[in-house]
Structure formats: structure tokens, C-alpha cells
Coordinates of C-alpha atoms in Angstrom, one line a residue:
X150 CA -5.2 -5.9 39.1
X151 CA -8.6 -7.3 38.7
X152 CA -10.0 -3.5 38.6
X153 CA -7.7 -3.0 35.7
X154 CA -8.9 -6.1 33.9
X155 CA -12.7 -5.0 34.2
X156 CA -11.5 -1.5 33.0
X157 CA -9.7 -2.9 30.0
X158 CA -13.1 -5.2 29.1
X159 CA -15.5 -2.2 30.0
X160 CA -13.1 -0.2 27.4
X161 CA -12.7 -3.2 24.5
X162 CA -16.7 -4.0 24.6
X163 CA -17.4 0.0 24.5
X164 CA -15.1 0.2 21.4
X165 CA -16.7 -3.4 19.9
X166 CA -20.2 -1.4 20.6
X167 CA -18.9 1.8 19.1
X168 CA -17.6 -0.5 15.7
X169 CA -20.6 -1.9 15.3
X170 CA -23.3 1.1 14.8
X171 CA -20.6 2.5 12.7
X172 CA -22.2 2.7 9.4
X173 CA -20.5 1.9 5.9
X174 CA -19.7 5.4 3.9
X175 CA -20.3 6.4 0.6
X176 CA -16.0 7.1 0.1
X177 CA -15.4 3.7 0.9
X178 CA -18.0 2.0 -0.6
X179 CA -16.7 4.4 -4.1
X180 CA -13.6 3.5 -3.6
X181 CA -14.0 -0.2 -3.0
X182 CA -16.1 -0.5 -6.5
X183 CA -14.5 1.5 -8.2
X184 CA -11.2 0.2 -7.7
X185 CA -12.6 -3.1 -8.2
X186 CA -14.3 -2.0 -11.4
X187 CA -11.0 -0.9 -13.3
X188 CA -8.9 -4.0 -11.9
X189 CA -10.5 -7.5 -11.1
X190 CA -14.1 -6.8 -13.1
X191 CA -11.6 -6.6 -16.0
X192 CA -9.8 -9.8 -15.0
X193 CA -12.9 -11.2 -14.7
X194 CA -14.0 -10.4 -18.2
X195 CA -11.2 -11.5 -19.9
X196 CA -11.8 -14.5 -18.9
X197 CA -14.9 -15.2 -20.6
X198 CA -14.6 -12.5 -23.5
X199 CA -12.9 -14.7 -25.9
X200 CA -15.2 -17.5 -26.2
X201 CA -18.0 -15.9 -28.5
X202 CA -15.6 -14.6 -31.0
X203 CA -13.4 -17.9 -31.1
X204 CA -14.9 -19.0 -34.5
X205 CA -14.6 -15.3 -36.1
X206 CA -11.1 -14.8 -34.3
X207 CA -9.8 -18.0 -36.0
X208 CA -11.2 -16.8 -39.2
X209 CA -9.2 -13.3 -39.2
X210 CA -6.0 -15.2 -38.5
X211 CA -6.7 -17.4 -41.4
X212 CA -7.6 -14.6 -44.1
X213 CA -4.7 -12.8 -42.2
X214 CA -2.4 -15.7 -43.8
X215 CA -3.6 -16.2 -46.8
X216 CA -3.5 -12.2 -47.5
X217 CA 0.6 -13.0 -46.2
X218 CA 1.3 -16.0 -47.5
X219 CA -0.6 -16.6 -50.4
X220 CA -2.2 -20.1 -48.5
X221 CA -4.9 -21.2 -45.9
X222 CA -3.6 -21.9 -42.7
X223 CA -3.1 -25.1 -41.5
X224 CA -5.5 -26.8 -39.1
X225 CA -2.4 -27.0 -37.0
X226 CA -1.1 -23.6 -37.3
X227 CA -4.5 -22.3 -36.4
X228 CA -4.5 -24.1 -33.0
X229 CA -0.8 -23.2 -32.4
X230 CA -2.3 -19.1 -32.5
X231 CA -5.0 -19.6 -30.9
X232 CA -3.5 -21.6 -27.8
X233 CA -1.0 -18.7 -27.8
X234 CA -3.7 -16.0 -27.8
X235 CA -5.5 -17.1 -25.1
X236 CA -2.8 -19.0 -22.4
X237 CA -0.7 -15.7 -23.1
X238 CA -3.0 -13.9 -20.8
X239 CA -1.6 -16.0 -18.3
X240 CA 2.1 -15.3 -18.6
X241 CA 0.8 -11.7 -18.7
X242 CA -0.7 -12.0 -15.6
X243 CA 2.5 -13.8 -13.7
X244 CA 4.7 -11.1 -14.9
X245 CA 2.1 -8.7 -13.3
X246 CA 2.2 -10.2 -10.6
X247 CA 6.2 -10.2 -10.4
X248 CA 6.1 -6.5 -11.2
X249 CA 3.4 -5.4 -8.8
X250 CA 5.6 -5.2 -5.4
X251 CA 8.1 -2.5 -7.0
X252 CA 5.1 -0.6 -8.6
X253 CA 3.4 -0.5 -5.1
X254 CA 6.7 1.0 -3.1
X255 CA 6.9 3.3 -5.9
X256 CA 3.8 4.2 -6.2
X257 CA 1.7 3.5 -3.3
X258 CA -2.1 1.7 -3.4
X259 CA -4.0 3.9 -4.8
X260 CA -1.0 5.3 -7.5
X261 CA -0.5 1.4 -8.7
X262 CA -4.4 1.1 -9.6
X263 CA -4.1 4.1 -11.5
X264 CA -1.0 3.5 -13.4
X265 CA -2.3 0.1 -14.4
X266 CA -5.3 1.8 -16.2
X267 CA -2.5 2.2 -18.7
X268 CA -2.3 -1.4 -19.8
X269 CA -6.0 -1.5 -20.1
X270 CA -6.5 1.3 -22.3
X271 CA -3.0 0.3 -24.5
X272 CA -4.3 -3.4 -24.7
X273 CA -8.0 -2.2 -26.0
X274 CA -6.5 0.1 -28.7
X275 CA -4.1 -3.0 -29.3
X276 CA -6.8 -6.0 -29.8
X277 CA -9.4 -3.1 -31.6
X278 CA -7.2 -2.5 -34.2
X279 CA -5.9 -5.5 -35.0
X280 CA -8.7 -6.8 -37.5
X281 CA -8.0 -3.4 -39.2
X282 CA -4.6 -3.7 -39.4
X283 CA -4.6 -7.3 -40.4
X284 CA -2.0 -8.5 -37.7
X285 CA -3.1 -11.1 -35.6
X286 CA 0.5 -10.6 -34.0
X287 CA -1.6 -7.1 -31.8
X288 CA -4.4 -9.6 -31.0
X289 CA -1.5 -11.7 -28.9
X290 CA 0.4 -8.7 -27.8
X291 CA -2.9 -6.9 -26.2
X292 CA -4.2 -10.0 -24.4
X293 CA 0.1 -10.5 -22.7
X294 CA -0.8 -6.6 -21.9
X295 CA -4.1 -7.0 -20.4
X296 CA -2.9 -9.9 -18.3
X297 CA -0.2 -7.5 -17.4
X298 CA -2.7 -5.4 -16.0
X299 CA -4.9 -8.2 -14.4
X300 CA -1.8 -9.3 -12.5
X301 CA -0.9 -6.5 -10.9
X302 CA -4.5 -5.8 -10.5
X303 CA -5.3 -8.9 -7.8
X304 CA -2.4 -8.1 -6.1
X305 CA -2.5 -3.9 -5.4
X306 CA -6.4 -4.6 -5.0
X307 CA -6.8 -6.8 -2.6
X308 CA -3.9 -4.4 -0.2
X309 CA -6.0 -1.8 -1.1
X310 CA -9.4 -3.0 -0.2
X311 CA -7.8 -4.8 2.9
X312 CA -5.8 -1.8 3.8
X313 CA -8.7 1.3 3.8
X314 CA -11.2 -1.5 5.9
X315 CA -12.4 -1.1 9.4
X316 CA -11.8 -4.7 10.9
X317 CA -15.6 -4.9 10.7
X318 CA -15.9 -4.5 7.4
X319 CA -12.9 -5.5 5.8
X320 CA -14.5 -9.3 4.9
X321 CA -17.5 -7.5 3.3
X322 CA -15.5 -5.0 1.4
X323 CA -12.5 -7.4 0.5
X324 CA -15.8 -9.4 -1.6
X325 CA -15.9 -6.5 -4.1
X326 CA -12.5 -8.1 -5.6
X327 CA -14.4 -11.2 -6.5
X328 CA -18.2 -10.0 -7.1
X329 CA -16.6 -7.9 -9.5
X330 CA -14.7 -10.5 -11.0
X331 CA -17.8 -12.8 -11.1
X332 CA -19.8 -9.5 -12.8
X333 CA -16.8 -9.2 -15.5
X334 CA -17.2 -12.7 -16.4
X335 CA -21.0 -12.5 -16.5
X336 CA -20.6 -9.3 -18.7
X337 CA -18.3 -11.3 -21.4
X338 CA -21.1 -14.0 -21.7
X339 CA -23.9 -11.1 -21.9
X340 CA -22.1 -9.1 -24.4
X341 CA -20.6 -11.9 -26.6
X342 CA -24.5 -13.0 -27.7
X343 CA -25.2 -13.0 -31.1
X344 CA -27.6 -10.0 -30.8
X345 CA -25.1 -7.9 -29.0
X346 CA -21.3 -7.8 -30.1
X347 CA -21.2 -11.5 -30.6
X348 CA -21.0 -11.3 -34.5
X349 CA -18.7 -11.3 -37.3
X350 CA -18.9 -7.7 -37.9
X351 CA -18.7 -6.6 -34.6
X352 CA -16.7 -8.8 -32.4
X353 CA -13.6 -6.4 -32.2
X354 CA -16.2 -4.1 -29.9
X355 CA -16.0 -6.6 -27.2
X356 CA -12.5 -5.6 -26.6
X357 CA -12.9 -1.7 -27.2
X358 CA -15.0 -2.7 -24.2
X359 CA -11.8 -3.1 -22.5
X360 CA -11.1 0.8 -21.8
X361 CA -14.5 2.0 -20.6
X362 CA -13.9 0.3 -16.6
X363 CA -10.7 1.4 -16.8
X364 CA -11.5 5.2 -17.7
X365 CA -14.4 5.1 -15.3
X366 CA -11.6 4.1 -12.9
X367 CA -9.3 7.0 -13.5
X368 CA -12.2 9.5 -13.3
X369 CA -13.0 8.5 -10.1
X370 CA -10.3 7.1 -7.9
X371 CA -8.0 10.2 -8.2
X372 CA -10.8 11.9 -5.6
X373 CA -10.6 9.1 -3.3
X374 CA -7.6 8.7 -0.6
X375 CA -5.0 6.6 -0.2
X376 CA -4.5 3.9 2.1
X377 CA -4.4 5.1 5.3
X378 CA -1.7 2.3 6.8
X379 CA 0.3 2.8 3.7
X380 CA 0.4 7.2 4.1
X381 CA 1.2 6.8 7.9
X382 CA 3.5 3.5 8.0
X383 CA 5.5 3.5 5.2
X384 CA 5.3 7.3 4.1
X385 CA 5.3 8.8 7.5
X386 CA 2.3 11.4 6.9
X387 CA 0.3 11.3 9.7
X388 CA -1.9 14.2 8.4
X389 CA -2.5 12.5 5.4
X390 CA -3.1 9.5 7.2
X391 CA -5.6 11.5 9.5
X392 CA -7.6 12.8 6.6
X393 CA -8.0 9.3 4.7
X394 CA -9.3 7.7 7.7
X395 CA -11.9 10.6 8.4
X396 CA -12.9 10.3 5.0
X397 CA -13.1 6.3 4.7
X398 CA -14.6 6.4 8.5
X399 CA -16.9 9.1 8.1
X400 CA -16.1 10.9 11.3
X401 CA -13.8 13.2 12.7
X402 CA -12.2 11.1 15.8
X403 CA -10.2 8.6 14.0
X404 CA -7.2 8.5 17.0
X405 CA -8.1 5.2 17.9
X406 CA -7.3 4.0 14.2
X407 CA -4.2 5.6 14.4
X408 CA -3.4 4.4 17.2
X409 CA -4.0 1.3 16.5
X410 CA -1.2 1.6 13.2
X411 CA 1.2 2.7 15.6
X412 CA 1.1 0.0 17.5
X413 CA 1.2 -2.5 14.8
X414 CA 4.6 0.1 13.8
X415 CA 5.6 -0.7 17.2
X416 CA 5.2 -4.5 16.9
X417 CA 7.3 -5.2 14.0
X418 CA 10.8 -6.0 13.7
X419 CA 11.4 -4.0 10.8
X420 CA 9.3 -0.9 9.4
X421 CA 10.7 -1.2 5.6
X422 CA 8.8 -3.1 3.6
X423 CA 10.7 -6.4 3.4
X424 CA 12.0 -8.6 0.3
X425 CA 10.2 -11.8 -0.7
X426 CA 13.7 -13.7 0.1
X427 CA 13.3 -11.7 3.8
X428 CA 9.5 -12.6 3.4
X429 CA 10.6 -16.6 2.8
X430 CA 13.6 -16.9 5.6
X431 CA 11.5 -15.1 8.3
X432 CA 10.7 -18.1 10.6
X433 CA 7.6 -15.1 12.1
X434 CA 5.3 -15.6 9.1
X435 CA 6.4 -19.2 7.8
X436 CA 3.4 -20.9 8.2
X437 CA 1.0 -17.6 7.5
X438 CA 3.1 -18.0 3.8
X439 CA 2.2 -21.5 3.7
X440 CA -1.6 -20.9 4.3
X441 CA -1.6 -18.4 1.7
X442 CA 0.6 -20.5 -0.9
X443 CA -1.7 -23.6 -0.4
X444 CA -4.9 -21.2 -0.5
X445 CA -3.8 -19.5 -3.5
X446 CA -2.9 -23.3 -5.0
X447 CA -6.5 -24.9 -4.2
X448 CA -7.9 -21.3 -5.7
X449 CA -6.8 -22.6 -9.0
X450 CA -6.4 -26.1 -8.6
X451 CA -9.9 -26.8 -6.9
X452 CA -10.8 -27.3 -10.6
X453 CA -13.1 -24.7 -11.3
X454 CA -11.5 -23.6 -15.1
X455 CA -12.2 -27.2 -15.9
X456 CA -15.6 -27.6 -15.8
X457 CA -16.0 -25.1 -18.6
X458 CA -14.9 -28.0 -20.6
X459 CA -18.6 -30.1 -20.0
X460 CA -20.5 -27.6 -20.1
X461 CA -21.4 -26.9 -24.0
X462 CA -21.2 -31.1 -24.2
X463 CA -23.8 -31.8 -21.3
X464 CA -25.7 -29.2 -22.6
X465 CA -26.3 -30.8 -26.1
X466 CA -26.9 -34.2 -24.2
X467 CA -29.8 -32.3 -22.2
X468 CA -31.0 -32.3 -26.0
X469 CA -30.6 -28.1 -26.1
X470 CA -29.9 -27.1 -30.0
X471 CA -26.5 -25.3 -30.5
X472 CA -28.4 -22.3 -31.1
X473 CA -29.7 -21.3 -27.7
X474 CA -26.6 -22.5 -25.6
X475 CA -25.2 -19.2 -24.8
X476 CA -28.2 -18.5 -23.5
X477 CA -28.3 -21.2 -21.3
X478 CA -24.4 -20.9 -20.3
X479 CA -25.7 -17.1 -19.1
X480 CA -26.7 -18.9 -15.8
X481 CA -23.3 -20.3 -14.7
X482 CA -22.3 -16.5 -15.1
X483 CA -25.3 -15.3 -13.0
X484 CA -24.6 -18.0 -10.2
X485 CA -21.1 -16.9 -9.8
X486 CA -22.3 -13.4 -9.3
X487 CA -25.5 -14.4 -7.0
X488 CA -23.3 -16.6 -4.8
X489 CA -20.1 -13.8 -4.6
X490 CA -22.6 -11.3 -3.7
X491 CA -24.3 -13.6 -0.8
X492 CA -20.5 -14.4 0.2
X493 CA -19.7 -10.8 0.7
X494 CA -23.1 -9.9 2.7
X495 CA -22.6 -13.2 5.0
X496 CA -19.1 -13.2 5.4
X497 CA -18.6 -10.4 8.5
X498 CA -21.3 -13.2 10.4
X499 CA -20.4 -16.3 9.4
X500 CA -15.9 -15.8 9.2
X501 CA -13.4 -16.7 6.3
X502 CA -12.8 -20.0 7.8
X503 CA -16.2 -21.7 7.5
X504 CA -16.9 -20.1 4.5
X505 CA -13.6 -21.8 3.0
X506 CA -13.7 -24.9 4.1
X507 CA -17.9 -24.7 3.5
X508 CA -16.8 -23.8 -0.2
X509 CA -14.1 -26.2 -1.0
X510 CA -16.1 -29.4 0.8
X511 CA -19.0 -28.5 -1.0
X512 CA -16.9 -28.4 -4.0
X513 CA -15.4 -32.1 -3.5
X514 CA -19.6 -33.7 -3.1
X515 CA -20.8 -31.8 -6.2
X516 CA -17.3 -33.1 -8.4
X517 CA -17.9 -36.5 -7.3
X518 CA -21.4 -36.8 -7.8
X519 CA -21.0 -35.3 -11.3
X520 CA -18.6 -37.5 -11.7
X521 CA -21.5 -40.6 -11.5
X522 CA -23.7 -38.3 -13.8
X523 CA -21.4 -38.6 -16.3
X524 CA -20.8 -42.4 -16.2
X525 CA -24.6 -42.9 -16.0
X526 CA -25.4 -40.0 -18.7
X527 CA -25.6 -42.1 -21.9
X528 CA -28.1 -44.4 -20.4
X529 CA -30.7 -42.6 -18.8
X530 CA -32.1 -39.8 -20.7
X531 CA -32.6 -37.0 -17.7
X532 CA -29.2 -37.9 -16.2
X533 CA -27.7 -34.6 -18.2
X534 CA -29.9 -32.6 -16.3
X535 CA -28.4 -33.2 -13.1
X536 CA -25.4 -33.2 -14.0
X537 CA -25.8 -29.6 -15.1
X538 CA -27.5 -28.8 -11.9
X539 CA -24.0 -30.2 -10.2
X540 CA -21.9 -27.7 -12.5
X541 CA -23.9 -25.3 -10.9
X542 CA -23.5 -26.1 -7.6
X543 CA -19.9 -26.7 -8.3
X544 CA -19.6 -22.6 -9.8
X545 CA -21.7 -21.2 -6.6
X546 CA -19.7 -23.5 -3.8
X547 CA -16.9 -21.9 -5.4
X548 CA -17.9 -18.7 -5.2
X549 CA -19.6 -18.7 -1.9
X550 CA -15.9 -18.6 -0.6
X551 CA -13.0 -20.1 -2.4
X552 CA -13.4 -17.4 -5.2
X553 CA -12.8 -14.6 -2.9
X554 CA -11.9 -15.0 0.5
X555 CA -8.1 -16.4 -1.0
X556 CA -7.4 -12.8 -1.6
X557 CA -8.8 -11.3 1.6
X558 CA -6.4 -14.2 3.5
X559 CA -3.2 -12.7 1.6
X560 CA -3.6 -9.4 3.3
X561 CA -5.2 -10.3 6.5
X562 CA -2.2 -12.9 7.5
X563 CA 0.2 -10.3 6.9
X564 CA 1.6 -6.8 8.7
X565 CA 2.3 -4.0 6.5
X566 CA 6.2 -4.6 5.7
X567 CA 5.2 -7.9 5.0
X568 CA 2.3 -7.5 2.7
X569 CA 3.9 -6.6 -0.7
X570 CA 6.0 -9.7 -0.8
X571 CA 3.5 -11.5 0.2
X572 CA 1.5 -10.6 -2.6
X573 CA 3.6 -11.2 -5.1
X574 CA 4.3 -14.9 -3.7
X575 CA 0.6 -15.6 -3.9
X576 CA -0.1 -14.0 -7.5
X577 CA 2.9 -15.8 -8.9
X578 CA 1.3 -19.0 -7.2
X579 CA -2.1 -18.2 -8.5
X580 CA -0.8 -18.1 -12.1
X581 CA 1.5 -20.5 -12.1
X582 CA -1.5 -23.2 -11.0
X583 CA -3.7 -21.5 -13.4
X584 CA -1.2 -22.2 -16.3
X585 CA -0.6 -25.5 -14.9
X586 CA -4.5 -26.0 -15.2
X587 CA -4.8 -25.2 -18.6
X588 CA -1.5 -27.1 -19.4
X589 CA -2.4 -30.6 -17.8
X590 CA -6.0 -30.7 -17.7
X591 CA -6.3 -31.9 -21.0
X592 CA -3.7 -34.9 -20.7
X593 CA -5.7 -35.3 -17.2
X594 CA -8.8 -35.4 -19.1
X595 CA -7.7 -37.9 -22.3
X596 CA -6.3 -40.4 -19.9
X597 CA -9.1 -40.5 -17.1
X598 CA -11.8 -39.3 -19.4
X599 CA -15.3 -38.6 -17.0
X600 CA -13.1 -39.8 -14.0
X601 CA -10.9 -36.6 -14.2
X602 CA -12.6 -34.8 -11.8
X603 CA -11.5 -37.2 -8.7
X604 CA -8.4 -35.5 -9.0
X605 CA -9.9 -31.7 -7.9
X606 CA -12.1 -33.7 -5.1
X607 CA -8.8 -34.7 -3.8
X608 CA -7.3 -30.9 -4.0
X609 CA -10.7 -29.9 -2.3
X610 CA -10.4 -32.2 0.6
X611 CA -6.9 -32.0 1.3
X612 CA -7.2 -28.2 1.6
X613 CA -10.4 -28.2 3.6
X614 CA -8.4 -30.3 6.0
X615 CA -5.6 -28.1 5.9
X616 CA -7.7 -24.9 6.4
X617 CA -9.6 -26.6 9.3
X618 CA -6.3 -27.8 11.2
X619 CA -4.0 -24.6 10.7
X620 CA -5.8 -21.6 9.8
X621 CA -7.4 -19.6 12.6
X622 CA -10.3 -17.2 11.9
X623 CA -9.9 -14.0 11.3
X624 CA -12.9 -12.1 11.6
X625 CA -13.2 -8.5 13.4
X626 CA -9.6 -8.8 14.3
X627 CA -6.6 -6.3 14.0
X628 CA -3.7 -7.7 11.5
X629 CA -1.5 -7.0 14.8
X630 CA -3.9 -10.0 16.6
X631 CA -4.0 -12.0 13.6
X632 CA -0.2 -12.1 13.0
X633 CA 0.1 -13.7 17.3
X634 CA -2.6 -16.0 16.0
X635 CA 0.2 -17.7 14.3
X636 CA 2.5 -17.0 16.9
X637 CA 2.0 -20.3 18.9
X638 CA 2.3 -22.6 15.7
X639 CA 5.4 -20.4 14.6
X640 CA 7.1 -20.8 17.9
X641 CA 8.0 -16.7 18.0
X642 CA 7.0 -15.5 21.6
X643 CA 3.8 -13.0 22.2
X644 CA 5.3 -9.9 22.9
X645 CA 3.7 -7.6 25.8
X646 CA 2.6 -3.9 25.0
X647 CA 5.8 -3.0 27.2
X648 CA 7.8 -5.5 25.1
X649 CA 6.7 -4.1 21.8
X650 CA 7.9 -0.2 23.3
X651 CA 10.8 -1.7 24.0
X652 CA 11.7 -3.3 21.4
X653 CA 11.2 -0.4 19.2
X654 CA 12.7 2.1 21.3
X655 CA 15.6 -0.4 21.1
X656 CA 15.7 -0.7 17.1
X657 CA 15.2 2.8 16.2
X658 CA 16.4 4.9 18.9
X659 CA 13.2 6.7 19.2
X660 CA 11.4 7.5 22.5
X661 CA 7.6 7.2 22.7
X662 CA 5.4 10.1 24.0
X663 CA 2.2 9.0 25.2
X664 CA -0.6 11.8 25.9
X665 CA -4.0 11.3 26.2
X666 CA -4.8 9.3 23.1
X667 CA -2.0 11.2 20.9
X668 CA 0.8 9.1 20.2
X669 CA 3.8 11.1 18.6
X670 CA 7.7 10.4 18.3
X671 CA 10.5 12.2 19.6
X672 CA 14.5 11.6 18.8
X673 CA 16.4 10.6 21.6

């Protein structure tokens, strides 16, 4: 027995060893930008690509009225449009987000990330041509569509990403999502300037913009494989699965990795891909569903899409003229991508866990001292200064964990039938909250004026608690050993290898053939 034990730990530290000088390869590093670039770099800069043109957009919908109507448009009216033009992008997303598990059984991966290109390049030709055709009705309809596309975006990319990983590498390559949402957003500030696209006469450029990731995207993914797990698992093409591993993997051997999906196959009650009513009664993942929910609530809720709100006004108390604030406001774009790039390159060393609870604790200091900053800022003259330096620190704590890792969580917790529904649970949570951000924040803000930031410390804290107490870590770890991480606090048993064969011998009626390190079925 004990010989058999120091065989097994001779064999898992020669396959650790064997991980580790494995290299990254240039298929998956392609496919991990790439597939980022057309899906959550977009996201990303539709977030901050309708701030420049706000002036000249609100100036189009009232010549657009008067042209109509014979009348200016009321100040009221105005508001009314634009609240609608830009919160719209959120009910877009959520029914993304809804839509994006059907699209993915359909489809696969790698078919949902192209077919979502789609939306991209219909809501471009949509908000480009709506100055021309004086209809500020295709300004609204193009931003629902692109956050049509950005919801089904974060929830087929983050599977992918997740699902085409070695466990190595997967934390690193599962940080493309949000350095490249952290690049989009830093590109909308860049291009918006006034020397750049940020003018009257050229401000519908910025979302002609729009199809250029997205046509990058189809150029290039359509070379790339599939997801391996997804091929072998839920399509039953082993070959395929074979081939997209030795390409991702960059070497010919890859019958541990298959192996390794078969016995995950093996492990599960059920190989279809489950509903999210299955997905919500399965007492096996309750509380990995309730780490994600909460994650994905404290994503939006930690209060990051408010502080965009102080920044223009501590900006002019700092004394800056109106002129060269966009200038300034480039740095909270280039600290979002700095710290989401140093997040991604530390995160296979350091783990998901710290990083989290680093991120979110960090979050809760910063809020609350710039919280005193602002009570103190009409009395000393330099106090603006640091309370710009906290909005800062507040943008890269967020980054430096919260702003990815939430993502990485939703299909690491997960096993493959799982991992659809569990998506579309945790996009439909993410823009909900973000909806319910930008729909309270400013009653928040009126009745607790500089105070309304102790409400996200609160959010901060009470998730970094949660996080500490219930979530375990899940770096270099199989989703099999990951999902009987949970097992204890779920109260399901830990089945045994035998139990697992068993089990699944039982369920589908096959019989398992074991030789060498082939593993094949046969009908009984």
C-alpha cells in the first residue's frame, strides 16, 4: 500500500514537473487575444465611447427634433434620450446574457464568438448611419445590439478561455477577458480626444470603430480550434478533441489531457449539459452558485461605475481647466490596463483567492479614505489631489482582481454540464447589479452626498469576508478537484476513482476499457 502511495506521488510530481517547463504556444496565446479582442475589448469600449461625443450626441437628437417637429427639444426630453441611449446597453447585455446558453449548445465555443461578430458589425453600420439618416431612434437600437453582443460575449468567453487552458495557465490566460476589457475602455478615452474622433464632425467614427475588432476576430478565430472539453464531452469527437489539444498544447502526447476529460465525464451525474432550473435545485453545486452569484454581485456593486461620477468634479477642484481634462482622465484608463496586465502575469503565483480578497479590501481603505478627502476638500487647497490619487488606487485595486478573476471563478467552480447555466446565472446577475448601479446610485448619491461611498466599503468587506470563509483556491487544479473542494461544505460524498467507474458504468450502460493510457468505450 505504502509502495503504491510513493508510486502515485513519484507519478503526480513528475506530471507537476512536466506542467511546468511546458511553455505557452503561439495558438493559444492567438486564440486567447483574439477572442478577447472581438468580445470583451469591445465591451470594454463601449463603456467609455460615449462620453466624448455626449455634448454633439445630444445636439443631433435636438436638430433631429426640430427637423421632425418643427421645435427644440425640451431639456427634459433630451435627458429622457439620452438616459435611454446609454442604460439600453445594459438591457442589451442581460438579454445577451439570457440568450448565450442556447447559442453555446448550438453552436459550440468557438461558433458563439463568431456568430456574435454579427451584432457588432450590424450595431456599427446602425449607430454610423444614424447622423446621416437623421434618426436618433438607430443610435438606441445599435447600442441594445452591441450590448447584445457584449452579453453573450462575457459569458462564451470566459468558457472559452477557461475551457482551451492547461490548469497552469488557465488564471494567466482567463486575464485576457479583462486586460482587454481594460484596453477597450482605455481605447474609448484615447480615441474620443478632440484631436482624434472626438469632434463634431467626426464623432460617428468612433462607432464605425465598432467593426474593425470584430472583423479582426472573424479573420482569425476560424483557424484556431475549438474547445477541446466541449469537442470531446459534449460532441463526442475524440479526434477532434485530440487535434485541438496538440495544437493548444504544442505537442503531440496529449493522452493525459484526455484522460483527464474522461474522468471528469466519468465523475458526473449527468453528461447533458444541464438547465439553469437543474443548475439551481442541484444540492452538488449550491454553494459553488452562491460564490459565483455574490462574486458576480460585489463585481458590480463594489462601486467601481460610480466613481466616474467625481472624477471630472475633483479634477476642476485640483484647479485643472476644462480644457485638458480628458487628458488627465487618460490615466484612470491606463491604470486599469497596468494593473489587469500585472493581475494576469501574477495571478498563476499568487491564486484567485488572495488576489480577490487583496482587491476588494483594498477597495473598502481607498473608498473610505476618499470619503474624508471629500469632506475635507473645500478647506484645504491640496486635499483634491489625494483624493484623485485615491480614485486611482480605487480603479487599479479593482483591477488587480475584482475586475477579472469574477469571470475566471464562473468557469473554474463548474464541470462541463454545469457551465452553460452557470453562465447565464452570473451574466444575468452582473447586469442586473450593473443596471441597479446606474438606477440607484444617484438617489444614493443626493441623499448621502460625499458619504455615498460607505455604502460600496460595506459591499467590499462583506464580500472579502465571504470570499475568505467559503471560497477555496483554485489554482493549478483540475475542475474535477475543484468541484470536491466544495464537496465537504455541500455535504455530497467524495467519490473514489472505482466509485466514479461505477457509477457511470451504472448510468449509461457502458463498460470502460482501460489500456495503457488509452481510455475508450465499449456497449455492453
Amino acid at each position: 500500500m505504502d509502495e503504491q502511495k510513493d508510486d502515485q506521488t513519484d507519478q503526480d510530481d513528475s506530471t507537476n514537473n512536466s506542467e511546468k517547463k511546458q511553455s505557452l504556444t503561439a495558438c493559444l496565446l492567438c486564440a486567447a487575444f483574439f477572442g478577447s479582442l472581438g468580445s470583451s475589448f469591445l465591451y470594454g469600449y463601449n463603456l467609455s465611447v460615449v462620453n466624448a461625443p455626449a455634448l454633439y450626441i445630444k445636439a443631433f437628437y435636438n436638430k433631429t427634433w426640430i427637423e421632425r417637429y418643427g421645435e427644440p427639444i425640451s431639456a427634459e426630453t433630451v435627458t429622457l434620450l439620452w438616459s435611454i441611449t446609454v442604460s439600453i446597453f445594459s438591457i442589451g447585455g442581460l438579454f445577451g446574457a439570457l440568450s448565450a446558453t442556447l447559442i453555446i449548445k448550438v453552436l459550440g465555443r468557438k461558433g458563439t464568438l463568431l456568430l456574435n461578430n454579427s451584432f457588432a458589425v450590424i450595431a456599427a453600420v446602425l449607430l454610423s448611419l444614424g447622423e446621416m439618416s437623421r434618426s436618433f431612434e438607430m443610435l438606441i437600437i445599435g447600442r441594445l445590439i452591441m450590448g447584445v453582443d457584449s452579453g453573450i460575449a462575457l459569458s462564451a468567453l470566459p468558457m472559452y478561455l477557461g475551457e482551451i487552458s492547461p490548469k497552469h495557465f488557465r488564471g494567466m490566460i482567463g486575464q485576457f477577458n479583462s486586460i482587454l476589457i481594460c484596453l477597450g475602455v482605455f481605447t474609448g478615452q484615447v480615441l474620443g480626444l478632440p484631436e482624434l474622433l472626438g469632434q463634431e464632425s467626426t464623432w460617428i467614427y468612433l462607432f464605425s470603430f465598432l467593426a474593425l475588432p470584430a472583423m479582426l476576430q472573424l479573420c482569425v478565430l476560424p483557424f484556431l480550434p475549438e474547445s477541446p472539453r466541449y469537442l470531446l464531452m459534449e460532441r463526442r469527437d475524440e479526434a477532434g478533441a485530440e487535434k485541438a489539444f496538440q495544437r493548444f498544447l504544442g505537442k503531440k502526447d496529449v493522452s493525459q489531457e484526455l484522460e483527464e476529460v474522461h474522468m471528469e465525464s466519468r465523475a458526473q451525474d449527468k453528461l447533458h449539459t444541464v438547465s439553469v432550473l437543474q443548475l439551481l435545485k442541484s444540492p452538488a453545486v449550491r454553494w459553488q452558485l452562491i460564490t459565483v452569484i455574490i462574486t458576480m454581485a460585489c463585481y458590480q456593486l463594489c462601486g467601481l461605475n460610480a466613481i466616474w461620477y467625481y472624477t471630472n468634479g475633483i479634477l476642476r477642484e485640483a484647479g485643472f481647466t476644462e480644457s485638458i481634462l480628458p487628458y488627465i482622465t487618460l490615466s484612470t484608463g491606463a491604470i486599469e490596463t497596468l494593473a489587469a496586465i500585472i493581475s494576469g502575469l501574477v495571478i498563476e503565483r499568487i491564486g484567485r483567492k488572495p488576489l480577490l480578497i487583496f482587491g476588494f479590501f483594498s477597495m473598502a481603505v481607498f473608498f473610505s479614505l476618499l470619503t474624508v478627502f471629500l469632506n475635507f476638500q473645500d478647506r484645504v487647497s491640496w486635499m483634491p489631489y489625494l483624493s484623485y490619487v485615491c480614485i486611482l488606487a480605487v480603479i487599479a485595486s479593482f483591477c488587480s482582481g475584482p475586475g477579472g478573476i469574477p469571470f475566471i471563478l464562473t468557469g473554474e467552480l463548474f464541470e462541463q454540464s454545469y457551465r452553460p447555466a452557470a453562465f447565464m446565472i452570473a451574466g444575468t446577475v452582473n447586469w442586473l447589479s450593473n443596471f441597479t448601479v446606474g438606477l440607484l446610485f444617484p438617489f444614493i448619491q443626493e441623499t448621502l452626498q460625499s458619504f455615498s461611498f460607505l455604502v460600496f466599503v460595506a459591499v467590499c468587506i462583506l464580500g472579502s469576508i465571504y470570499l475568505y470563509v467559503v471560497l477555496p483556491e483554485t489554482k493549478n487544479k483540475t475542475f474535477m478537484d475543484i468541484s470536491q473542494s466544495f464537496a465537504k461544505i455541500n455535504k455530497m460524498p467524495i467519490p473514489s476513482p472505482g466509485q466514479e467507474m461505477d457509477s457511470h458504468k451504472n448510468d449509461l450502460g457502458l463498460t470502460l476499457d482501460v489500456d495503457s493510457t488509452d481510455c475508450f468505450y465499449s456497449s455492453v
